[in-house]
PDB file of C-alpha atoms in Angstrom:
ATOM      1  CA  UNK E 252     354.775 100.613  45.500  1.00 43.00           C
ATOM      2  CA  UNK E 253     355.233  97.511  43.050  1.00 41.00           C
ATOM      3  CA  UNK E 254     351.793  96.971  42.713  1.00 45.00           C
ATOM      4  CA  UNK E 255     351.256 100.507  41.505  1.00 45.00           C
ATOM      5  CA  UNK E 256     353.620 100.522  39.124  1.00 45.00           C
ATOM      6  CA  UNK E 257     352.177  97.129  37.570  1.00 46.00           C
ATOM      7  CA  UNK E 258     349.163  98.620  37.365  1.00 48.00           C
ATOM      8  CA  UNK E 259     350.086 101.925  35.805  1.00 49.00           C
ATOM      9  CA  UNK E 260     352.532  99.617  32.830  1.00 46.00           C
ATOM     10  CA  UNK E 261     349.263  97.772  32.685  1.00 50.00           C
ATOM     11  CA  UNK E 262     347.446  99.962  31.607  1.00 52.00           C
ATOM     12  CA  UNK E 263     348.516 102.488  29.693  1.00 48.00           C
ATOM     13  CA  UNK E 264     349.704  99.309  27.627  1.00 50.00           C
ATOM     14  CA  UNK E 265     346.802  98.518  27.945  1.00 48.00           C
ATOM     15  CA  UNK E 266     345.745 101.850  25.860  1.00 47.00           C
ATOM     16  CA  UNK E 267     348.176 101.227  23.449  1.00 45.00           C
ATOM     17  CA  UNK E 268     347.534  97.633  22.207  1.00 43.00           C
ATOM     18  CA  UNK E 269     343.751  98.956  22.244  1.00 41.00           C
ATOM     19  CA  UNK E 270     345.646 101.399  19.186  1.00 38.00           C
ATOM     20  CA  UNK E 271     347.732  98.070  18.451  1.00 37.00           C
ATOM     21  CA  UNK E 272     350.905 100.367  18.948  1.00 36.00           C
ATOM     22  CA  UNK E 273     353.614  99.341  20.850  1.00 32.00           C
ATOM     23  CA  UNK E 274     354.391 102.221  24.159  1.00 37.00           C
ATOM     24  CA  UNK E 275     357.695 102.448  25.578  1.00 42.00           C
ATOM     25  CA  UNK E 276     357.671 101.185  29.229  1.00 45.00           C
ATOM     26  CA  UNK E 277     360.485 102.897  31.300  1.00 49.00           C
ATOM     27  CA  UNK E 278     361.121 102.800  35.417  1.00 52.00           C
ATOM     28  CA  UNK E 279     362.447 106.271  35.529  1.00 49.00           C
ATOM     29  CA  UNK E 280     365.532 104.538  37.338  1.00 47.00           C
ATOM     30  CA  UNK E 281     366.563 102.153  34.831  1.00 43.00           C
ATOM     31  CA  UNK E 282     367.186 101.468  30.920  1.00 38.00           C
ATOM     32  CA  UNK E 283     366.678  97.745  30.713  1.00 37.00           C
ATOM     33  CA  UNK E 284     364.880  96.684  27.686  1.00 35.00           C
ATOM     34  CA  UNK E 285     361.378  97.202  27.103  1.00 34.00           C
ATOM     35  CA  UNK E 286     361.013  93.680  27.239  1.00 29.00           C
ATOM     36  CA  UNK E 287     362.243  93.071  30.579  1.00 33.00           C
ATOM     37  CA  UNK E 288     359.906  95.988  31.868  1.00 30.00           C
ATOM     38  CA  UNK E 289     356.946  94.953  30.432  1.00 31.00           C
ATOM     39  CA  UNK E 290     356.640  90.951  29.690  1.00 26.00           C
ATOM     40  CA  UNK E 291     355.925  90.280  33.745  1.00 29.00           C
ATOM     41  CA  UNK E 292     353.244  92.730  33.678  1.00 32.00           C
ATOM     42  CA  UNK E 293     351.684  90.343  30.884  1.00 29.00           C
ATOM     43  CA  UNK E 294     351.939  87.442  32.852  1.00 27.00           C
ATOM     44  CA  UNK E 295     350.244  89.215  35.464  1.00 33.00           C
ATOM     45  CA  UNK E 296     347.371  90.690  33.136  1.00 34.00           C
ATOM     46  CA  UNK E 297     346.337  87.021  32.076  1.00 34.00           C
ATOM     47  CA  UNK E 298     346.548  85.685  35.443  1.00 32.00           C
ATOM     48  CA  UNK E 299     343.768  88.137  36.024  1.00 31.00           C
ATOM     49  CA  UNK E 300     341.664  87.510  32.509  1.00 34.00           C
ATOM     50  CA  UNK E 301     343.176  89.538  30.678  1.00 37.00           C
ATOM     51  CA  UNK E 302     344.974  88.860  26.647  1.00 38.00           C
ATOM     52  CA  UNK E 303     347.891  90.660  25.616  1.00 38.00           C
ATOM     53  CA  UNK E 304     348.645  90.350  22.003  1.00 42.00           C
ATOM     54  CA  UNK E 305     351.924  92.111  20.923  1.00 40.00           C
ATOM     55  CA  UNK E 306     352.403  91.119  16.734  1.00 43.00           C
ATOM     56  CA  UNK E 307     349.800  94.180  15.864  1.00 43.00           C
ATOM     57  CA  UNK E 308     350.550  96.372  13.624  1.00 47.00           C
ATOM     58  CA  UNK E 309     350.285  99.907  13.572  1.00 45.00           C
ATOM     59  CA  UNK E 310     347.678 101.635  11.998  1.00 50.00           C
ATOM     60  CA  UNK E 311     347.850 104.189   9.586  1.00 52.00           C
ATOM     61  CA  UNK E 312     345.376 106.675  10.927  1.00 53.00           C
ATOM     62  CA  UNK E 313     346.381 106.427  14.326  1.00 51.00           C
ATOM     63  CA  UNK E 314     345.901 108.593  16.957  1.00 58.00           C
ATOM     64  CA  UNK E 315     348.095 110.093  19.183  1.00 75.00           C
ATOM     65  CA  UNK E 316     347.610 108.725  22.571  1.00 84.00           C
ATOM     66  CA  UNK E 317     348.249 110.111  25.364  1.00 90.00           C
ATOM     67  CA  UNK E 318     350.834 108.864  27.952  1.00 91.00           C
ATOM     68  CA  UNK E 319     351.203 108.311  32.016  1.00 93.00           C
ATOM     69  CA  UNK E 320     353.337 109.414  34.978  1.00 94.00           C
ATOM     70  CA  UNK E 321     353.684 109.095  37.622  1.00 94.00           C
ATOM     71  CA  UNK E 322     355.669 110.068  40.817  1.00 95.00           C
ATOM     72  CA  UNK E 323     356.402 112.073  43.783  1.00 96.00           C
ATOM     73  CA  UNK E 324     355.321 115.372  44.070  1.00 97.00           C
ATOM     74  CA  UNK E 325     358.839 117.959  44.587  1.00 97.00           C
ATOM     75  CA  UNK E 326     357.249 121.423  44.087  1.00 96.00           C
ATOM     76  CA  UNK E 327     353.180 123.104  43.502  1.00 95.00           C
ATOM     77  CA  UNK E 328     352.462 126.024  41.630  1.00 94.00           C
ATOM     78  CA  UNK E 329     348.924 127.123  40.502  1.00 92.00           C
ATOM     79  CA  UNK E 330     350.720 126.349  36.697  1.00 95.00           C
ATOM     80  CA  UNK E 331     353.073 123.379  37.728  1.00 97.00           C
ATOM     81  CA  UNK E 332     353.256 120.520  39.407  1.00 97.00           C
ATOM     82  CA  UNK E 333     357.324 119.092  39.532  1.00 97.00           C
ATOM     83  CA  UNK E 334     357.268 115.284  40.573  1.00 97.00           C
ATOM     84  CA  UNK E 335     360.336 113.291  40.834  1.00 96.00           C
ATOM     85  CA  UNK E 336     359.105 110.102  38.698  1.00 94.00           C
ATOM     86  CA  UNK E 337     358.940 106.423  39.421  1.00 93.00           C
ATOM     87  CA  UNK E 338     358.151 105.312  36.511  1.00 90.00           C
ATOM     88  CA  UNK E 339     357.005 106.866  32.913  1.00 86.00           C
ATOM     89  CA  UNK E 340     355.172 105.612  29.740  1.00 86.00           C
ATOM     90  CA  UNK E 341     355.467 107.428  26.492  1.00 75.00           C
ATOM     91  CA  UNK E 342     353.393 107.613  23.487  1.00 67.00           C
ATOM     92  CA  UNK E 343     355.538 110.118  21.579  1.00 61.00           C
ATOM     93  CA  UNK E 344     355.960 108.847  18.094  1.00 52.00           C
ATOM     94  CA  UNK E 345     359.901 108.745  17.385  1.00 49.00           C
ATOM     95  CA  UNK E 346     362.080 108.035  14.124  1.00 40.00           C
ATOM     96  CA  UNK E 347     365.012 105.478  14.409  1.00 42.00           C
ATOM     97  CA  UNK E 348     367.706 108.596  14.466  1.00 44.00           C
ATOM     98  CA  UNK E 349     365.836 110.065  17.856  1.00 45.00           C
ATOM     99  CA  UNK E 350     365.184 106.813  19.558  1.00 45.00           C
ATOM    100  CA  UNK E 351     369.140 105.788  19.155  1.00 48.00           C
ATOM    101  CA  UNK E 352     369.873 109.288  20.376  1.00 48.00           C
ATOM    102  CA  UNK E 353     367.304 108.731  24.195  1.00 47.00           C
ATOM    103  CA  UNK E 354     368.792 104.890  24.441  1.00 48.00           C
ATOM    104  CA  UNK E 355     372.467 106.664  24.876  1.00 48.00           C
ATOM    105  CA  UNK E 356     370.837 109.611  26.951  1.00 56.00           C
ATOM    106  CA  UNK E 357     369.746 109.277  31.253  1.00 67.00           C
ATOM    107  CA  UNK E 358     365.788 109.145  31.778  1.00 69.00           C
ATOM    108  CA  UNK E 359     365.051 112.766  33.166  1.00 79.00           C
ATOM    109  CA  UNK E 360     364.097 111.608  37.038  1.00 92.00           C
ATOM    110  CA  UNK E 361     361.990 114.737  37.434  1.00 95.00           C
ATOM    111  CA  UNK E 362     359.090 115.921  34.892  1.00 96.00           C
ATOM    112  CA  UNK E 363     356.868 119.170  34.719  1.00 97.00           C
ATOM    113  CA  UNK E 364     353.552 118.544  34.208  1.00 97.00           C
ATOM    114  CA  UNK E 365     351.762 121.928  33.042  1.00 97.00           C
ATOM    115  CA  UNK E 366     347.782 122.323  34.274  1.00 96.00           C
ATOM    116  CA  UNK E 367     345.229 123.928  32.202  1.00 92.00           C
ATOM    117  CA  UNK E 368     344.619 126.636  33.476  1.00 88.00           C
ATOM    118  CA  UNK E 369     340.884 127.281  32.552  1.00 86.00           C
ATOM    119  CA  UNK E 370     340.462 123.121  33.692  1.00 85.00           C
ATOM    120  CA  UNK E 371     339.604 120.511  35.923  1.00 90.00           C
ATOM    121  CA  UNK E 372     343.484 119.656  37.013  1.00 93.00           C
ATOM    122  CA  UNK E 373     342.919 116.992  40.150  1.00 96.00           C
ATOM    123  CA  UNK E 374     340.424 114.019  40.216  1.00 96.00           C
ATOM    124  CA  UNK E 375     340.725 111.802  43.465  1.00 95.00           C
ATOM    125  CA  UNK E 376     341.882 108.296  41.955  1.00 93.00           C
ATOM    126  CA  UNK E 377     339.397 106.559  45.276  1.00 91.00           C
ATOM    127  CA  UNK E 378     336.146 108.545  44.231  1.00 92.00           C
ATOM    128  CA  UNK E 379     336.301 110.139  40.455  1.00 94.00           C
ATOM    129  CA  UNK E 380     335.622 113.812  42.027  1.00 96.00           C
ATOM    130  CA  UNK E 381     337.298 116.541  42.130  1.00 96.00           C
ATOM    131  CA  UNK E 382     340.443 117.313  44.652  1.00 96.00           C
ATOM    132  CA  UNK E 383     342.630 119.256  46.166  1.00 95.00           C
ATOM    133  CA  UNK E 384     346.288 119.930  44.886  1.00 95.00           C
ATOM    134  CA  UNK E 385     348.276 117.543  45.658  1.00 96.00           C
ATOM    135  CA  UNK E 386     350.653 118.381  48.150  1.00 95.00           C
ATOM    136  CA  UNK E 387     354.998 117.960  48.279  1.00 96.00           C
ATOM    137  CA  UNK E 388     355.670 114.151  48.998  1.00 95.00           C
ATOM    138  CA  UNK E 389     353.033 112.934  47.712  1.00 96.00           C
ATOM    139  CA  UNK E 390     352.841 110.024  44.904  1.00 95.00           C
ATOM    140  CA  UNK E 391     350.320 111.217  42.155  1.00 95.00           C
ATOM    141  CA  UNK E 392     349.273 109.358  38.539  1.00 96.00           C
ATOM    142  CA  UNK E 393     349.001 111.568  35.449  1.00 96.00           C
ATOM    143  CA  UNK E 394     347.779 111.760  32.424  1.00 96.00           C
ATOM    144  CA  UNK E 395     349.754 113.817  29.901  1.00 95.00           C
ATOM    145  CA  UNK E 396     350.079 114.498  26.055  1.00 94.00           C
ATOM    146  CA  UNK E 397     351.984 112.974  24.011  1.00 92.00           C
ATOM    147  CA  UNK E 398     354.364 115.354  23.324  1.00 91.00           C
ATOM    148  CA  UNK E 399     357.297 116.597  26.123  1.00 92.00           C
ATOM    149  CA  UNK E 400     358.873 120.044  25.268  1.00 91.00           C
ATOM    150  CA  UNK E 401     362.587 120.061  24.951  1.00 87.00           C
ATOM    151  CA  UNK E 402     363.632 122.026  28.246  1.00 89.00           C
ATOM    152  CA  UNK E 403     365.062 120.729  31.406  1.00 91.00           C
ATOM    153  CA  UNK E 404     363.515 119.037  33.334  1.00 94.00           C
ATOM    154  CA  UNK E 405     361.487 118.203  30.250  1.00 94.00           C
ATOM    155  CA  UNK E 406     357.704 119.770  30.535  1.00 95.00           C
ATOM    156  CA  UNK E 407     354.029 118.426  29.289  1.00 95.00           C
ATOM    157  CA  UNK E 408     351.042 119.292  29.722  1.00 96.00           C
ATOM    158  CA  UNK E 409     348.440 117.301  31.843  1.00 96.00           C
ATOM    159  CA  UNK E 410     345.293 115.978  31.267  1.00 96.00           C
ATOM    160  CA  UNK E 411     344.030 115.183  34.360  1.00 96.00           C
ATOM    161  CA  UNK E 412     346.021 114.125  38.073  1.00 97.00           C
ATOM    162  CA  UNK E 413     344.973 111.408  40.085  1.00 96.00           C
ATOM    163  CA  UNK E 414     345.587 112.485  43.507  1.00 96.00           C
ATOM    164  CA  UNK E 415     345.348 109.308  47.198  1.00 92.00           C
ATOM    165  CA  UNK E 416     347.008 107.391  45.013  1.00 88.00           C
ATOM    166  CA  UNK E 417     346.998 104.415  47.438  1.00 83.00           C
ATOM    167  CA  UNK E 418     348.069 100.854  47.306  1.00 77.00           C
ATOM    168  CA  UNK E 419     344.699  97.995  45.770  1.00 74.00           C
ATOM    169  CA  UNK E 420     343.420 101.596  43.884  1.00 77.00           C
ATOM    170  CA  UNK E 421     342.909 100.887  40.293  1.00 78.00           C
ATOM    171  CA  UNK E 422     344.245 103.422  37.252  1.00 85.00           C
ATOM    172  CA  UNK E 423     341.022 104.344  35.413  1.00 92.00           C
ATOM    173  CA  UNK E 424     342.034 104.396  31.270  1.00 93.00           C
ATOM    174  CA  UNK E 425     341.568 107.729  29.693  1.00 95.00           C
ATOM    175  CA  UNK E 426     339.884 109.494  26.902  1.00 94.00           C
ATOM    176  CA  UNK E 427     338.583 112.597  24.774  1.00 94.00           C
ATOM    177  CA  UNK E 428     336.946 110.399  22.103  1.00 94.00           C
ATOM    178  CA  UNK E 429     334.064 109.133  22.909  1.00 95.00           C
ATOM    179  CA  UNK E 430     331.672 109.764  19.931  1.00 93.00           C
ATOM    180  CA  UNK E 431     328.155 108.287  20.737  1.00 92.00           C
ATOM    181  CA  UNK E 432     326.599 105.831  23.749  1.00 94.00           C
ATOM    182  CA  UNK E 433     323.372 103.463  22.814  1.00 93.00           C
ATOM    183  CA  UNK E 434     321.866 100.809  23.797  1.00 92.00           C
ATOM    184  CA  UNK E 435     323.507  97.530  23.275  1.00 92.00           C
ATOM    185  CA  UNK E 436     321.591  93.709  24.322  1.00 89.00           C
ATOM    186  CA  UNK E 437     320.984  95.885  27.576  1.00 88.00           C
ATOM    187  CA  UNK E 438     323.753  97.713  28.563  1.00 93.00           C
ATOM    188  CA  UNK E 439     325.529 101.105  27.182  1.00 95.00           C
ATOM    189  CA  UNK E 440     328.464 100.773  24.652  1.00 95.00           C
ATOM    190  CA  UNK E 441     330.131 103.670  24.242  1.00 95.00           C
ATOM    191  CA  UNK E 442     332.156 104.303  21.315  1.00 94.00           C
ATOM    192  CA  UNK E 443     335.996 105.502  21.825  1.00 94.00           C
ATOM    193  CA  UNK E 444     337.737 106.533  18.699  1.00 91.00           C
ATOM    194  CA  UNK E 445     340.476 107.668  20.746  1.00 91.00           C
ATOM    195  CA  UNK E 446     341.203 104.295  22.360  1.00 88.00           C
ATOM    196  CA  UNK E 447     339.416 102.812  19.232  1.00 88.00           C
ATOM    197  CA  UNK E 448     337.104 100.606  21.661  1.00 90.00           C
ATOM    198  CA  UNK E 449     333.045 100.421  23.192  1.00 92.00           C
ATOM    199  CA  UNK E 450     333.337 100.472  26.757  1.00 94.00           C
ATOM    200  CA  UNK E 451     329.884  98.270  27.974  1.00 93.00           C
ATOM    201  CA  UNK E 452     328.064  99.735  30.999  1.00 94.00           C
ATOM    202  CA  UNK E 453     325.493  98.461  32.693  1.00 92.00           C
ATOM    203  CA  UNK E 454     322.520 100.857  32.548  1.00 90.00           C
ATOM    204  CA  UNK E 455     322.448 100.807  35.922  1.00 92.00           C
ATOM    205  CA  UNK E 456     325.541 102.678  36.410  1.00 93.00           C
ATOM    206  CA  UNK E 457     325.234 106.912  35.388  1.00 95.00           C
ATOM    207  CA  UNK E 458     327.976 108.730  34.167  1.00 96.00           C
ATOM    208  CA  UNK E 459     328.948 111.285  37.650  1.00 96.00           C
ATOM    209  CA  UNK E 460     330.449 115.005  37.240  1.00 97.00           C
ATOM    210  CA  UNK E 461     333.513 114.931  38.670  1.00 96.00           C
ATOM    211  CA  UNK E 462     333.028 118.800  40.691  1.00 96.00           C
ATOM    212  CA  UNK E 463     329.392 118.285  41.587  1.00 95.00           C
ATOM    213  CA  UNK E 464     329.619 114.003  41.919  1.00 95.00           C
ATOM    214  CA  UNK E 465     326.236 114.643  40.446  1.00 96.00           C
ATOM    215  CA  UNK E 466     324.316 111.573  37.849  1.00 96.00           C
ATOM    216  CA  UNK E 467     323.800 112.723  34.306  1.00 96.00           C
ATOM    217  CA  UNK E 468     322.621 110.990  30.922  1.00 95.00           C
ATOM    218  CA  UNK E 469     324.949 109.279  28.969  1.00 94.00           C
ATOM    219  CA  UNK E 470     323.670 111.724  26.374  1.00 92.00           C
ATOM    220  CA  UNK E 471     325.460 114.568  28.444  1.00 93.00           C
ATOM    221  CA  UNK E 472     329.040 113.436  26.873  1.00 94.00           C
ATOM    222  CA  UNK E 473     329.987 115.147  24.162  1.00 91.00           C
ATOM    223  CA  UNK E 474     332.747 114.328  21.909  1.00 87.00           C
ATOM    224  CA  UNK E 475     335.643 115.958  23.219  1.00 92.00           C
ATOM    225  CA  UNK E 476     334.798 115.467  26.683  1.00 95.00           C
ATOM    226  CA  UNK E 477     337.960 114.336  29.349  1.00 95.00           C
ATOM    227  CA  UNK E 478     336.260 111.279  30.841  1.00 96.00           C
ATOM    228  CA  UNK E 479     338.097 108.379  33.059  1.00 96.00           C
ATOM    229  CA  UNK E 480     336.431 105.183  32.985  1.00 95.00           C
ATOM    230  CA  UNK E 481     337.224 102.148  36.309  1.00 92.00           C
ATOM    231  CA  UNK E 482     337.164  98.454  34.150  1.00 86.00           C
ATOM    232  CA  UNK E 483     339.085  95.722  36.504  1.00 68.00           C
ATOM    233  CA  UNK E 484     339.690  92.854  34.464  1.00 59.00           C
ATOM    234  CA  UNK E 485     339.261  93.053  30.465  1.00 57.00           C
ATOM    235  CA  UNK E 486     341.065  91.390  27.080  1.00 53.00           C
ATOM    236  CA  UNK E 487     342.382  92.607  23.955  1.00 52.00           C
ATOM    237  CA  UNK E 488     342.601  91.509  20.966  1.00 50.00           C
ATOM    238  CA  UNK E 489     345.182  92.664  18.338  1.00 50.00           C
ATOM    239  CA  UNK E 490     343.994  90.628  15.713  1.00 54.00           C
ATOM    240  CA  UNK E 491     340.444  91.391  15.587  1.00 55.00           C
ATOM    241  CA  UNK E 492     338.803  93.794  12.725  1.00 63.00           C
ATOM    242  CA  UNK E 493     336.892  94.293  15.567  1.00 73.00           C
ATOM    243  CA  UNK E 494     336.556  97.354  17.818  1.00 79.00           C
ATOM    244  CA  UNK E 495     337.002  95.476  21.193  1.00 83.00           C
ATOM    245  CA  UNK E 496     334.028  95.446  24.303  1.00 87.00           C
ATOM    246  CA  UNK E 497     335.449  96.422  27.127  1.00 90.00           C
ATOM    247  CA  UNK E 498     333.124  96.650  30.354  1.00 91.00           C
ATOM    248  CA  UNK E 499     333.418  99.295  32.629  1.00 92.00           C
ATOM    249  CA  UNK E 500     332.013 100.146  36.101  1.00 90.00           C
ATOM    250  CA  UNK E 501     332.888 103.624  36.781  1.00 94.00           C
ATOM    251  CA  UNK E 502     332.358 106.588  34.135  1.00 96.00           C
ATOM    252  CA  UNK E 503     333.455 110.390  35.269  1.00 97.00           C
ATOM    253  CA  UNK E 504     332.969 113.437  32.932  1.00 96.00           C
ATOM    254  CA  UNK E 505     335.752 115.609  33.773  1.00 96.00           C
ATOM    255  CA  UNK E 506     333.156 118.949  34.088  1.00 94.00           C
TER     256      UNK E 506
END
């Protein structure tokens, strides 16, 4: 469980830092300061080959980044999954007033993940393919919209729910901002404007459709397509004027 929590925080912190911003990573059961919860992860990330710099300025044109949720399923319907939170990362843009108010309040122990009735909602974290809906008691991860609805428990639109969460599995990164794919120095390079990064993929790797497992060409990825990208270790340098290049070993299109 502890390792899964670390991977959630590291993955979501990586997404935020790629855009040179700061994410609010908090375990659901505590209200300790962000530095206490994130700094130990930064040390481990460095040992794993990931370099993180946290003193960057937030760009004015920064898009709204996804948040992340991790929890145990309490109930499942066709429209909503209610989870008991283990951890979460929120990238909501808040004023100082709203932040102070939230710090004074209890962090909700439950959250409702609102499913897309026309979308592909569940993906197996191990295979990258469509999975069945999770069952009560299952642990899941989810990439979610940055905005939470003012309800109790809070509701948030889910981009994708990752099932089959086990020790040793890496949480893939989410994007719907791949603008183009081009060959560069013998690799395929994906320009990702959501995460402000370039993902590099070996030419032998083909993106896969989550619904069928079929391999397709990178030209099949259109702007707005939801994708998951798996990556082992990478470096984040927020002071560079150039987009960071991150090596990925699997690309799944959520179609």
